[in-house]
CSV table of C-alpha atoms in Angstrom, one decimal:
chain,number,residue,atom,x,y,z
A,742,ARG,CA,-49.4,-51.8,-45.0
A,743,ARG,CA,-46.2,-52.7,-43.1
A,744,GLY,CA,-46.2,-52.4,-39.3
A,745,ARG,CA,-49.1,-51.3,-37.1
A,746,ALA,CA,-50.3,-47.9,-35.9
A,747,ARG,CA,-49.8,-47.3,-32.3
A,748,ASP,CA,-52.7,-47.1,-29.9
A,749,THR,CA,-53.3,-43.8,-28.1
A,750,ALA,CA,-54.6,-43.4,-24.5
A,751,PRO,CA,-57.9,-41.4,-24.1
A,752,GLY,CA,-56.0,-38.5,-22.5
A,753,GLN,CA,-53.6,-38.3,-25.5
A,754,GLN,CA,-56.5,-38.5,-27.9
A,755,LEU,CA,-58.3,-35.7,-26.1
A,756,ARG,CA,-55.2,-33.5,-26.2
A,757,ALA,CA,-54.7,-34.2,-29.9
A,758,LEU,CA,-58.0,-32.4,-30.4
A,759,PHE,CA,-56.4,-29.2,-29.2
A,760,TYR,CA,-53.0,-29.7,-30.8
A,761,ALA,CA,-51.6,-30.3,-27.3
A,762,LEU,CA,-49.6,-33.4,-27.8
A,763,PRO,CA,-45.9,-32.4,-27.5
A,764,PRO,CA,-43.2,-33.8,-29.8
A,765,GLY,CA,-42.2,-36.5,-27.3
A,766,GLU,CA,-45.7,-38.1,-27.5
A,767,SER,CA,-46.4,-37.6,-31.2
A,768,SER,CA,-43.2,-38.4,-33.1
A,769,PHE,CA,-42.9,-41.6,-35.0
A,770,ARG,CA,-40.2,-43.2,-37.2
A,771,THR,CA,-42.6,-44.5,-39.9
A,772,VAL,CA,-46.0,-43.6,-41.3
A,773,GLU,CA,-47.3,-47.0,-40.3
A,774,GLU,CA,-46.8,-46.2,-36.6
A,775,VAL,CA,-48.8,-43.0,-36.7
A,776,PRO,CA,-52.2,-43.4,-35.0
A,777,ASP,CA,-55.4,-42.6,-36.8
A,778,TYR,CA,-56.2,-39.7,-34.5
A,779,VAL,CA,-59.2,-38.6,-36.6
A,780,ASP,CA,-61.2,-41.8,-36.5
A,781,LYS,CA,-60.3,-42.4,-32.8
A,782,SER,CA,-61.7,-38.9,-32.0
A,783,ILE,CA,-65.3,-39.8,-32.9
A,784,PRO,CA,-66.3,-40.5,-29.2
A,785,PHE,CA,-64.9,-37.1,-28.3
A,786,PHE,CA,-66.8,-35.4,-31.1
A,787,ILE,CA,-70.0,-36.8,-29.7
A,788,THR,CA,-69.1,-35.9,-26.2
A,789,PHE,CA,-68.3,-32.3,-27.0
A,790,ILE,CA,-71.4,-31.9,-29.2
A,791,GLY,CA,-73.5,-33.0,-26.1
A,792,LEU,CA,-71.5,-30.6,-23.9
A,793,GLU,CA,-72.2,-27.8,-26.4
A,794,PHE,CA,-75.9,-28.5,-26.3
A,795,ALA,CA,-75.9,-28.4,-22.5
A,796,VAL,CA,-73.9,-25.2,-22.3
A,797,SER,CA,-76.0,-23.5,-25.0
A,798,TRP,CA,-79.2,-24.4,-23.1
A,799,ILE,CA,-77.8,-23.0,-19.8
A,800,GLN,CA,-76.6,-19.8,-21.5
A,801,LYS,CA,-79.4,-19.0,-23.9
A,802,ARG,CA,-82.2,-21.5,-23.0
A,803,LYS,CA,-82.0,-22.8,-26.6
A,804,LEU,CA,-80.2,-25.5,-28.5
A,805,PRO,CA,-77.3,-24.5,-30.8
A,806,GLY,CA,-78.8,-25.9,-34.0
A,807,ARG,CA,-81.6,-27.8,-35.7
A,808,ILE,CA,-82.1,-31.6,-36.2
A,809,ASN,CA,-82.3,-31.3,-40.0
A,810,ASP,CA,-79.2,-29.2,-40.3
A,811,GLY,CA,-77.3,-31.3,-37.8
A,812,ILE,CA,-78.1,-34.6,-39.6
A,813,SER,CA,-77.1,-32.9,-42.9
A,814,SER,CA,-73.7,-31.9,-41.5
A,815,LEU,CA,-73.0,-35.3,-40.0
A,816,SER,CA,-74.1,-36.9,-43.3
A,817,LEU,CA,-71.6,-34.8,-45.2
A,818,GLY,CA,-68.9,-35.7,-42.7
A,819,ILE,CA,-69.5,-39.4,-43.2
A,820,LEU,CA,-69.7,-39.0,-46.9
A,821,SER,CA,-66.3,-37.2,-47.0
A,822,ARG,CA,-64.7,-40.1,-45.1
A,823,LEU,CA,-66.0,-42.9,-47.2
A,824,PRO,CA,-63.3,-42.7,-49.9
A,825,ASP,CA,-60.7,-43.2,-47.2
A,826,VAL,CA,-62.3,-46.6,-46.4
A,827,LEU,CA,-61.3,-47.8,-49.9
A,828,PHE,CA,-58.1,-45.9,-50.6
A,829,ARG,CA,-55.2,-44.5,-48.6
A,830,SER,CA,-55.3,-40.7,-48.2
A,831,ILE,CA,-54.2,-38.9,-51.4
A,832,ASP,CA,-52.4,-36.4,-49.2
A,833,LEU,CA,-50.1,-39.2,-47.9
A,834,ILE,CA,-49.8,-41.1,-51.2
A,835,SER,CA,-48.6,-38.0,-53.1
A,836,TYR,CA,-46.4,-36.8,-50.2
A,837,ILE,CA,-44.7,-40.2,-49.9
A,838,TYR,CA,-44.2,-40.4,-53.6
A,839,VAL,CA,-42.3,-37.0,-53.7
A,840,TRP,CA,-40.4,-37.9,-50.5
A,841,ASN,CA,-39.2,-41.3,-52.0
A,842,ASN,CA,-38.2,-39.9,-55.4
A,843,TYR,CA,-37.4,-36.2,-55.1
A,844,ARG,CA,-36.4,-35.3,-51.5
A,845,LEU,CA,-33.4,-32.9,-51.2
A,846,PHE,CA,-32.4,-33.8,-47.7
A,847,GLU,CA,-34.0,-35.5,-44.6
A,848,LEU,CA,-34.7,-33.7,-41.4
A,849,PRO,CA,-34.5,-35.9,-38.2
A,850,TRP,CA,-38.0,-37.3,-37.4
A,851,ASP,CA,-37.3,-37.4,-33.7
A,852,LEU,CA,-36.1,-33.8,-33.0
A,853,PRO,CA,-38.5,-31.3,-31.6
A,854,TRP,CA,-37.5,-28.5,-34.0
A,855,THR,CA,-38.6,-30.7,-36.9
A,856,TRP,CA,-41.9,-31.2,-35.2
A,857,TYR,CA,-42.5,-27.4,-34.7
A,858,LEU,CA,-41.3,-26.6,-38.2
A,859,THR,CA,-43.8,-29.1,-39.6
A,860,LEU,CA,-46.5,-27.4,-37.5
A,861,LEU,CA,-45.8,-24.1,-39.2
A,862,GLY,CA,-45.4,-25.7,-42.6
A,863,VAL,CA,-48.7,-27.6,-42.5
A,864,ASP,CA,-50.6,-24.6,-41.2
A,865,PHE,CA,-49.1,-22.2,-43.8
A,866,ALA,CA,-49.9,-24.7,-46.6
A,867,TYR,CA,-53.5,-24.9,-45.2
A,868,TYR,CA,-53.8,-21.1,-45.2
A,869,CYS,CA,-52.7,-21.0,-48.9
A,870,PHE,CA,-55.0,-23.8,-49.9
A,871,HIS,CA,-57.9,-22.3,-47.9
A,872,ARG,CA,-57.5,-18.9,-49.4
A,873,VAL,CA,-57.2,-20.2,-53.0
A,874,SER,CA,-60.4,-22.3,-52.3
A,875,HIS,CA,-62.3,-19.1,-51.8
A,876,GLU,CA,-60.8,-17.3,-54.7
A,877,VAL,CA,-60.9,-19.9,-57.5
A,878,ASN,CA,-64.4,-20.9,-58.5
A,879,ILE,CA,-63.8,-24.6,-59.3
A,880,LEU,CA,-62.1,-25.1,-55.9
A,881,TRP,CA,-64.9,-23.0,-54.2
A,882,ALA,CA,-67.4,-25.4,-55.7
A,883,ALA,CA,-66.0,-28.1,-53.4
A,884,HIS,CA,-65.2,-26.0,-50.4
A,885,GLN,CA,-68.5,-24.3,-50.2
A,886,VAL,CA,-70.0,-27.5,-48.8
A,887,HIS,CA,-68.4,-26.6,-45.5
A,888,HIS,CA,-69.9,-23.1,-45.5
A,889,SER,CA,-73.4,-24.2,-46.6
A,890,SER,CA,-74.8,-24.6,-43.0
A,891,GLU,CA,-76.9,-21.7,-41.7
A,892,ASP,CA,-76.2,-22.8,-38.2
A,893,TYR,CA,-72.8,-22.6,-36.5
A,894,ASN,CA,-72.0,-25.4,-34.0
A,895,LEU,CA,-69.8,-28.4,-33.6
A,896,PHE,CA,-71.9,-30.3,-36.2
A,897,THR,CA,-70.7,-27.7,-38.8
A,898,ALA,CA,-67.1,-28.7,-38.1
A,899,LEU,CA,-67.9,-32.2,-39.5
A,900,ARG,CA,-69.5,-30.8,-42.6
A,901,GLN,CA,-66.8,-31.6,-45.1
A,902,SER,CA,-66.5,-31.9,-48.9
A,903,VAL,CA,-65.8,-35.2,-50.7
A,904,LEU,CA,-63.9,-33.5,-53.5
A,905,GLN,CA,-61.8,-31.0,-51.6
A,906,LYS,CA,-59.0,-33.4,-50.6
A,907,TYR,CA,-58.3,-34.1,-54.3
A,908,THR,CA,-56.9,-30.6,-54.7
A,909,SER,CA,-55.5,-29.8,-51.2
A,910,TRP,CA,-52.7,-32.3,-51.4
A,911,MET,CA,-50.7,-30.2,-53.9
A,912,PHE,CA,-50.1,-27.4,-51.3
A,913,ASN,CA,-48.3,-29.9,-49.0
A,914,LEU,CA,-45.8,-31.2,-51.5
A,915,PRO,CA,-42.9,-28.7,-51.0
A,916,MET,CA,-42.6,-30.1,-47.4
A,917,ALA,CA,-42.0,-33.5,-48.9
A,918,LEU,CA,-38.6,-32.4,-50.1
A,919,PHE,CA,-37.2,-32.4,-46.6
A,920,ILE,CA,-39.8,-33.3,-43.9
A,921,PRO,CA,-40.3,-37.1,-43.2
A,922,PRO,CA,-43.8,-38.4,-44.0
A,923,SER,CA,-44.4,-39.7,-40.5
A,924,VAL,CA,-44.0,-36.2,-39.1
A,925,PHE,CA,-46.3,-34.7,-41.8
A,926,ALA,CA,-49.0,-37.4,-41.2
A,927,VAL,CA,-49.2,-36.4,-37.5
A,928,HIS,CA,-49.6,-32.7,-38.2
A,929,LEU,CA,-52.0,-33.2,-41.1
A,930,GLN,CA,-54.4,-34.8,-38.6
A,931,PHE,CA,-53.7,-32.4,-35.7
A,932,ASN,CA,-54.4,-29.4,-38.0
A,933,LEU,CA,-57.8,-30.9,-39.0
A,934,LEU,CA,-58.7,-31.9,-35.4
A,935,TYR,CA,-57.9,-28.4,-34.0
A,936,GLN,CA,-60.5,-26.9,-36.3
A,937,PHE,CA,-63.3,-29.0,-34.7
A,938,TRP,CA,-63.6,-27.1,-31.4
A,939,ILE,CA,-63.5,-23.6,-32.9
A,940,HIS,CA,-66.9,-24.2,-34.6
A,941,THR,CA,-69.0,-23.0,-31.7
A,942,GLU,CA,-70.9,-19.9,-30.4
A,943,VAL,CA,-70.7,-20.9,-26.7
A,944,ILE,CA,-67.0,-19.7,-26.4
A,945,THR,CA,-66.7,-15.9,-26.8
A,946,LYS,CA,-63.2,-14.4,-26.6
A,947,LEU,CA,-59.9,-16.0,-25.4
A,948,GLY,CA,-57.9,-12.9,-24.5
A,949,PRO,CA,-54.2,-12.7,-25.6
A,950,LEU,CA,-54.6,-16.1,-27.5
A,951,GLU,CA,-56.7,-14.2,-30.1
A,952,TRP,CA,-53.5,-12.7,-31.4
A,953,ILE,CA,-51.8,-16.0,-32.3
A,954,LEU,CA,-54.4,-18.8,-32.5
A,955,ASN,CA,-57.4,-19.3,-34.7
A,956,THR,CA,-60.3,-19.1,-32.2
A,957,PRO,CA,-64.1,-19.5,-32.2
A,958,SER,CA,-64.5,-15.7,-32.6
A,959,HIS,CA,-62.1,-15.5,-35.6
A,960,HIS,CA,-63.7,-18.6,-37.2
A,961,ARG,CA,-67.2,-17.3,-36.8
A,962,VAL,CA,-66.2,-14.4,-39.0
A,963,HIS,CA,-64.9,-16.8,-41.6
A,964,HIS,CA,-68.3,-18.5,-41.7
A,965,GLY,CA,-70.3,-15.3,-41.9
A,966,ARG,CA,-72.1,-14.0,-45.0
A,967,ASN,CA,-72.0,-10.4,-43.7
A,968,PRO,CA,-70.1,-8.3,-46.2
A,969,TYR,CA,-67.4,-7.6,-43.6
A,970,CYS,CA,-66.9,-11.4,-43.2
A,971,ILE,CA,-66.4,-12.4,-46.8
A,972,ASP,CA,-62.9,-13.9,-47.6
A,973,LYS,CA,-61.5,-13.3,-44.1
A,974,ASN,CA,-59.7,-15.4,-41.5
A,975,TYR,CA,-58.4,-18.4,-43.5
A,976,GLY,CA,-56.0,-19.7,-40.8
A,977,GLY,CA,-56.3,-23.3,-39.6
A,978,THR,CA,-54.5,-23.4,-36.2
A,979,LEU,CA,-52.8,-20.1,-36.3
A,980,ILE,CA,-54.2,-16.6,-37.2
A,981,ILE,CA,-50.8,-15.1,-37.8
A,982,TRP,CA,-50.9,-15.7,-41.5
A,983,ASP,CA,-54.1,-13.7,-41.9
A,984,ARG,CA,-52.5,-10.8,-39.9
A,985,ILE,CA,-49.4,-11.0,-42.1
A,986,PHE,CA,-51.2,-11.2,-45.4
A,987,GLY,CA,-54.0,-8.7,-44.7
A,988,THR,CA,-57.0,-11.1,-44.6
A,989,PHE,CA,-57.7,-10.8,-40.9
A,990,GLU,CA,-61.0,-9.4,-39.6
A,991,ALA,CA,-62.1,-9.2,-36.0
A,992,GLU,CA,-65.7,-10.2,-35.0
A,993,ASP,CA,-67.9,-7.1,-34.9
A,994,ALA,CA,-71.5,-7.0,-35.9
A,995,LYS,CA,-73.6,-10.2,-35.3
A,996,VAL,CA,-72.6,-12.8,-37.7
A,997,VAL,CA,-75.2,-14.4,-40.1
A,998,TYR,CA,-73.9,-17.8,-41.2
A,999,GLY,CA,-74.0,-19.6,-44.5
A,1000,LEU,CA,-73.5,-18.8,-48.2
A,1001,THR,CA,-74.3,-15.5,-49.7
A,1002,HIS,CA,-76.7,-17.4,-52.0
A,1003,PRO,CA,-77.9,-20.4,-49.9
A,1004,VAL,CA,-78.3,-23.8,-51.5
A,1005,ASN,CA,-81.4,-24.6,-49.5
A,1006,SER,CA,-81.0,-28.3,-49.3
A,1007,PHE,CA,-80.3,-31.0,-46.7
A,1008,ASP,CA,-79.4,-33.7,-49.4
A,1009,PRO,CA,-75.7,-34.4,-49.0
A,1010,ILE,CA,-75.4,-35.5,-52.7
A,1011,MET,CA,-77.1,-32.3,-53.9
A,1012,LEU,CA,-74.9,-30.1,-51.7
A,1013,GLN,CA,-71.8,-31.7,-53.2
A,1014,LEU,CA,-72.9,-31.6,-56.9
A,1015,ARG,CA,-75.1,-28.5,-57.4
A,1016,PRO,CA,-72.2,-26.0,-57.4
A,1017,LEU,CA,-70.5,-28.0,-60.0
A,1018,ALA,CA,-73.6,-28.1,-62.1
A,1019,HIS,CA,-73.8,-24.3,-61.8
A,1020,ILE,CA,-70.3,-23.9,-63.0
A,1021,TRP,CA,-71.0,-26.2,-65.9
A,1022,ASN,CA,-74.1,-24.3,-67.0
A,1023,THR,CA,-72.4,-20.9,-66.5
A,1024,PHE,CA,-69.3,-22.1,-68.6
A,1025,TRP,CA,-71.5,-22.9,-71.6
A,1026,ALA,CA,-73.7,-19.9,-71.3
A,1027,THR,CA,-70.6,-17.5,-71.2
A,1028,PRO,CA,-69.3,-16.3,-74.6
A,1029,GLY,CA,-65.6,-16.3,-75.5
A,1030,LEU,CA,-62.9,-18.8,-74.5
A,1031,CYS,CA,-61.1,-16.4,-72.1
A,1032,ASN,CA,-64.4,-15.7,-70.3
A,1033,LYS,CA,-65.2,-19.5,-70.1
A,1034,LEU,CA,-61.8,-20.1,-68.5
A,1035,SER,CA,-62.4,-17.2,-66.1
A,1036,VAL,CA,-65.7,-18.9,-65.0
A,1037,ILE,CA,-63.5,-21.8,-63.8
A,1038,PHE,CA,-60.4,-20.1,-62.5
A,1039,LYS,CA,-61.5,-16.7,-61.2
A,1040,GLY,CA,-63.6,-16.0,-58.1
A,1041,PRO,CA,-67.1,-17.2,-57.6
A,1042,GLY,CA,-68.4,-13.6,-57.8
A,1043,TRP,CA,-66.7,-12.9,-61.1
A,1044,GLY,CA,-68.6,-12.0,-64.3
A,1045,PRO,CA,-67.5,-10.4,-67.6
A,1046,GLY,CA,-66.3,-6.9,-67.0
A,1047,LYS,CA,-65.8,-7.5,-63.2
A,1048,PRO,CA,-62.6,-7.7,-61.2
A,1049,ARG,CA,-61.2,-11.2,-60.5
A,1050,LEU,CA,-63.0,-11.6,-57.2
A,1051,GLY,CA,-66.2,-9.8,-58.2
A,1052,LEU,CA,-67.7,-6.6,-56.9
A,1053,PRO,CA,-68.0,-6.2,-53.1
A,1054,GLU,CA,-71.2,-4.1,-53.6
A,1055,GLU,CA,-72.9,-7.1,-55.2
A,1056,ILE,CA,-72.7,-9.1,-51.9
A,1057,PRO,CA,-76.3,-9.3,-50.5
A,1058,VAL,CA,-76.9,-6.9,-47.6
A,1059,ILE,CA,-77.6,-8.5,-44.2
A,1060,THR,CA,-80.7,-7.2,-42.6
A,1061,GLY,CA,-80.6,-9.4,-39.5
A,1062,LYS,CA,-84.1,-10.8,-40.4
A,1063,GLU,CA,-82.7,-13.7,-42.5
A,1064,VAL,CA,-84.6,-17.0,-42.0
A,1065,PRO,CA,-82.7,-20.2,-42.4
A,1066,PHE,CA,-84.0,-22.9,-44.8
A,1067,ASN,CA,-86.3,-25.0,-42.6
A,1068,PRO,CA,-89.1,-26.8,-44.4
A,1069,PRO,CA,-92.1,-27.7,-42.2
A,1070,VAL,CA,-91.8,-31.4,-41.3
A,1071,PRO,CA,-93.9,-33.3,-38.8
A,1072,ALA,CA,-92.2,-34.0,-35.5
A,1073,TYR,CA,-92.5,-37.8,-36.0
A,1074,LEU,CA,-90.6,-37.6,-39.3
A,1075,ASN,CA,-87.7,-35.8,-37.6
A,1076,CYS,CA,-87.7,-38.5,-34.9
A,1077,TYR,CA,-87.8,-41.2,-37.6
A,1078,ALA,CA,-84.8,-39.6,-39.5
A,1079,LEU,CA,-82.9,-39.2,-36.2
A,1080,VAL,CA,-83.3,-42.9,-35.2
A,1081,HIS,CA,-82.5,-44.2,-38.6
A,1082,PHE,CA,-79.5,-41.9,-38.9
A,1083,ALA,CA,-78.2,-43.3,-35.6
A,1084,ILE,CA,-78.4,-46.8,-37.1
A,1085,ILE,CA,-76.3,-45.7,-40.1
A,1086,VAL,CA,-73.7,-44.2,-37.7
A,1087,ASP,CA,-73.6,-47.6,-36.0
A,1088,LEU,CA,-73.1,-49.4,-39.4
A,1089,TYR,CA,-70.5,-46.9,-40.4
A,1090,THR,CA,-68.4,-47.2,-37.3
A,1091,GLU,CA,-68.7,-51.0,-37.4
A,1092,LEU,CA,-67.5,-50.8,-41.0
A,1093,LEU,CA,-64.4,-48.9,-39.9
A,1094,ALA,CA,-63.7,-51.4,-37.1
A,1095,SER,CA,-64.0,-54.5,-39.3
A,1096,ILE,CA,-62.7,-53.2,-42.7
A,1097,SER,CA,-59.7,-55.5,-42.7
A,1098,MET,CA,-61.9,-58.6,-42.3
A,1099,LEU,CA,-64.4,-57.8,-45.1
A,1100,SER,CA,-64.3,-58.6,-48.8
A,1101,GLN,CA,-64.2,-55.7,-51.2
A,1102,GLY,CA,-67.7,-56.5,-52.5
A,1103,THR,CA,-69.1,-56.3,-49.0
A,1104,VAL,CA,-67.3,-53.0,-48.3
A,1105,LEU,CA,-68.7,-51.6,-51.6
A,1106,LEU,CA,-72.2,-52.8,-50.8
A,1107,ARG,CA,-72.1,-51.2,-47.3
A,1108,ILE,CA,-70.8,-47.9,-48.7
A,1109,ALA,CA,-73.5,-47.8,-51.4
A,1110,PHE,CA,-76.2,-48.4,-48.8
A,1111,ILE,CA,-74.8,-45.7,-46.5
A,1112,ILE,CA,-74.8,-43.2,-49.4
A,1113,LEU,CA,-78.4,-44.2,-50.4
A,1114,SER,CA,-79.5,-43.7,-46.8
A,1115,LEU,CA,-77.9,-40.3,-46.3
A,1116,ALA,CA,-79.5,-39.1,-49.5
A,1117,SER,CA,-82.9,-40.5,-48.4
A,1118,PHE,CA,-82.7,-38.7,-45.0
A,1119,GLY,CA,-81.9,-35.4,-46.8
A,1120,LEU,CA,-85.0,-35.7,-49.0
A,1121,LEU,CA,-87.2,-36.7,-46.0
A,1122,MET,CA,-86.1,-33.6,-44.0
A,1123,GLU,CA,-87.0,-31.5,-47.1
A,1124,ASN,CA,-90.4,-33.2,-47.1
A,1125,LYS,CA,-90.0,-34.0,-50.9
A,1126,SER,CA,-92.9,-35.8,-52.5
A,1127,LYS,CA,-90.9,-38.8,-53.6
A,1128,ALA,CA,-88.9,-39.2,-50.4
A,1129,GLY,CA,-91.3,-41.8,-49.0
A,1130,ILE,CA,-90.9,-44.1,-52.0
A,1131,LEU,CA,-87.1,-43.9,-51.8
A,1132,GLU,CA,-87.3,-44.6,-48.1
A,1133,ILE,CA,-89.5,-47.7,-48.6
A,1134,ILE,CA,-87.0,-49.0,-51.1
A,1135,ARG,CA,-84.1,-48.3,-48.8
A,1136,CYS,CA,-85.7,-50.1,-45.9
A,1137,LEU,CA,-86.5,-53.2,-48.1
A,1138,VAL,CA,-82.9,-53.2,-49.3
A,1139,PHE,CA,-81.7,-53.0,-45.7
A,1140,ILE,CA,-83.9,-56.0,-44.6
A,1141,GLY,CA,-82.6,-58.1,-47.5
A,1142,VAL,CA,-78.9,-57.4,-47.0
A,1143,TYR,CA,-79.2,-57.6,-43.2
A,1144,LYS,CA,-80.8,-61.0,-43.3
A,1145,LEU,CA,-78.1,-62.2,-45.7
A,1146,GLY,CA,-75.4,-61.1,-43.2
A,1147,TYR,CA,-73.8,-58.3,-45.2
A,1148,PHE,CA,-74.6,-55.8,-42.5
A,1149,ARG,CA,-73.8,-56.1,-38.8
A,1150,SER,CA,-74.3,-53.9,-35.8
A,1151,GLN,CA,-71.7,-53.3,-33.2
A,1152,PHE,CA,-74.4,-54.2,-30.7
A,1153,SER,CA,-75.6,-57.7,-31.4
A,1154,PHE,CA,-78.6,-57.4,-29.0
A,1155,LEU,CA,-80.0,-54.7,-31.4
A,1156,GLY,CA,-80.2,-57.0,-34.4
A,1157,TYR,CA,-83.9,-57.8,-34.1
A,1158,ALA,CA,-84.7,-54.2,-33.2
A,1159,TYR,CA,-83.0,-53.1,-36.5
A,1160,GLU,CA,-85.1,-55.5,-38.5
A,1161,VAL,CA,-88.3,-54.2,-36.8
């Protein structure tokens, strides 16, 4: 990489979460100067999650989620970011390639109207991609990861798919014909960050802003499995696209969250792969080439003789008595998983901070261990019979590689405690 990303002040980073950095503070000549707003927002994610817990306890005398589901969401968030440790974002790689080879003209990177045009362009591209991800089965297999939680809180915002980014990039390419990559790189991050704070139940309605912006109320509908919620409110930052294209639905009856057919797992690997396995099995079990292709490219509710998006009457009725997947696990095991997950978060953030100083072999080893750990925690929280064996193996691997110096904590005084 040429050049160096600019640092951002805490106040700027906080405003970036709400898409509140004006053009004068977030316009850059080159991609290399664009700050990594997403990774630098991690402390704010943690702060707002703590604030949500406090407000929920004050409002309802209960916490906004469960330990097992929260760890599962955070595990999926870490898992989704691991490819970016090794490779530059495919969104940027593809965008820069089109810009360098096929651009028609170049808008000025430092003019406010270029900034605002890019805001609209990135958000409209997101609306298109998001809608297609719900209406094309193979894309839904990746995107459903984000909808698999039966809780709705700020943890859910971090519940992301590993595979989704490998299809979303295509929707941004038309902008590469005229919008500079540095401007696009800023809005790509802002659009993602904005969607963090709207994953909460502690904020009700926001008055006139509900007409223009995507808000917690609108996005609760999007995450619902009630029949009135299905395939509604696809917007990222703005809700105007849904109002224009007829996919808007206001929050009405109490929303029940999750998938219409829950996956019932906390294992991040299983949550990523099981939908793909279902498509594979359905593909081979469905007769006729056209029908096989329809399994892949029509809606997840499609079947032979049905409309492209399936039959609305086949969506399971919501009774209000739905019970989230919550296997009985001893309290000490939840505490164990929580403590060890905190260690993995420490190792992950240290990896991000020291990536430029590590050999590729060390980076791959750390990534492999993080993936092994996240899978092990998922199985522990499901109380699976073989989870204990996997966890013993994981701990022995940790002791070995930690002693050899391949792992390192951000907090040197915790080294001995980690070994214990």
